[in-house]
Amino acid sequence: MVGEWLPLTEVGRRLGLSTGRAKQLLKDKKLIGVRRGGPEPEVPAKFIAGDDVVKGLPGTLTVLSDSGYDDVEALRWLFTADDSLPGAPIDAIVAGRHTEVKRRAQALAF
């Protein structure tokens, strides 16, 4: 469902951050990652655009967390196709439609 995953050390390298600072991004919910059997958490590659986190993603992750979604549930929601968007919410965020996605995430809490 997610496609390409990046180990946290690679995320840090791409963002120009130490691994410790990349871990802080996970703690601060600016990114989410999961352990997939390796020694460190992995983050979906779609969350990184060039040398930065995809614009609009941190705010969407905050809304999902505030709505009670854990990291796995948030990943599932972000990568599950939604015919009304069309496509998956992460694709809309990457395409610059993060405000629309954030509104949909806010509606989940009600």
XYZ file of C-alpha atoms in Angstrom:
110
model
C 0.000 0.000 0.000
C 2.782 2.462 0.905
C 5.354 1.506 -1.693
C 8.885 2.713 -0.958
C 10.049 3.045 2.650
C 13.107 4.918 3.949
C 15.029 3.997 7.102
C 15.221 6.858 9.575
C 18.949 7.359 8.950
C 18.199 7.893 5.233
C 15.412 10.344 6.103
C 17.897 12.301 8.190
C 20.438 12.272 5.371
C 17.901 13.518 2.813
C 16.726 16.272 5.138
C 20.260 17.236 6.143
C 19.629 16.272 9.772
C 21.288 14.024 12.293
C 19.528 10.764 13.095
C 18.694 12.206 16.514
C 16.960 15.201 14.950
C 15.114 12.888 12.538
C 13.905 10.891 15.575
C 12.648 14.157 17.057
C 10.522 14.700 13.936
C 8.807 11.394 14.749
C 8.295 12.364 18.390
C 6.896 15.763 17.357
C 4.525 14.071 14.853
C 6.034 16.004 11.928
C 6.609 12.571 10.385
C 5.396 9.107 11.240
C 7.225 5.872 10.815
C 6.870 2.276 11.830
C 9.233 -0.558 12.584
C 9.050 -3.070 9.782
C 11.439 -5.674 11.122
C 14.644 -3.667 10.803
C 16.656 -1.988 13.533
C 15.072 1.455 13.075
C 11.723 2.995 12.159
C 10.971 3.473 8.479
C 9.119 6.383 6.892
C 7.180 6.354 3.609
C 9.323 7.905 0.869
C 6.331 9.975 -0.298
C 6.652 12.000 2.922
C 9.942 13.515 1.686
C 10.113 16.006 -1.197
C 13.674 16.908 -2.127
C 15.334 18.010 1.105
C 12.163 18.730 3.100
C 9.030 17.128 4.511
C 6.094 17.391 2.076
C 4.272 20.668 2.667
C 1.046 20.173 4.604
C 1.919 16.729 5.934
C 2.861 17.747 9.514
C -0.426 19.614 10.004
C -2.421 16.691 8.649
C -0.569 14.296 10.960
C -1.392 16.556 13.918
C -5.088 16.582 12.996
C -5.129 12.793 12.648
C -3.366 12.370 15.994
C -5.802 14.773 17.662
C -8.637 12.700 16.154
C -7.336 9.624 17.982
C -5.498 7.930 15.127
C -2.322 6.068 16.038
C 0.579 5.992 13.566
C -0.532 2.804 11.812
C -4.123 4.028 11.462
C -2.890 7.388 10.134
C -0.688 5.643 7.568
C -3.590 3.463 6.497
C -5.852 6.527 6.090
C -3.218 8.503 4.183
C -2.509 5.699 1.714
C -6.055 4.363 1.168
C -7.710 5.541 -2.045
C -10.614 7.948 -1.648
C -12.816 8.262 -4.741
C -13.899 11.772 -3.755
C -10.331 13.155 -3.915
C -9.590 11.133 -6.292
C -6.700 8.981 -5.163
C -5.191 8.583 -1.735
C -4.942 11.537 0.673
C -1.116 11.414 0.513
C -1.284 11.895 -3.262
C -3.476 14.980 -2.793
C -1.036 16.362 -0.192
C 1.917 15.812 -2.536
C -0.080 17.556 -5.300
C -0.505 20.630 -3.068
C -4.103 19.996 -1.985
C -3.202 19.609 1.701
C -5.884 22.050 2.926
C -8.615 19.874 1.429
C -7.088 16.754 2.987
C -6.750 18.456 6.365
C -10.458 19.398 6.279
C -11.353 15.753 5.638
C -9.095 14.650 8.504
C -10.789 17.152 10.834
C -14.196 15.718 9.918
C -13.020 12.301 11.168
C -13.080 13.577 14.747
C -16.796 14.342 14.681
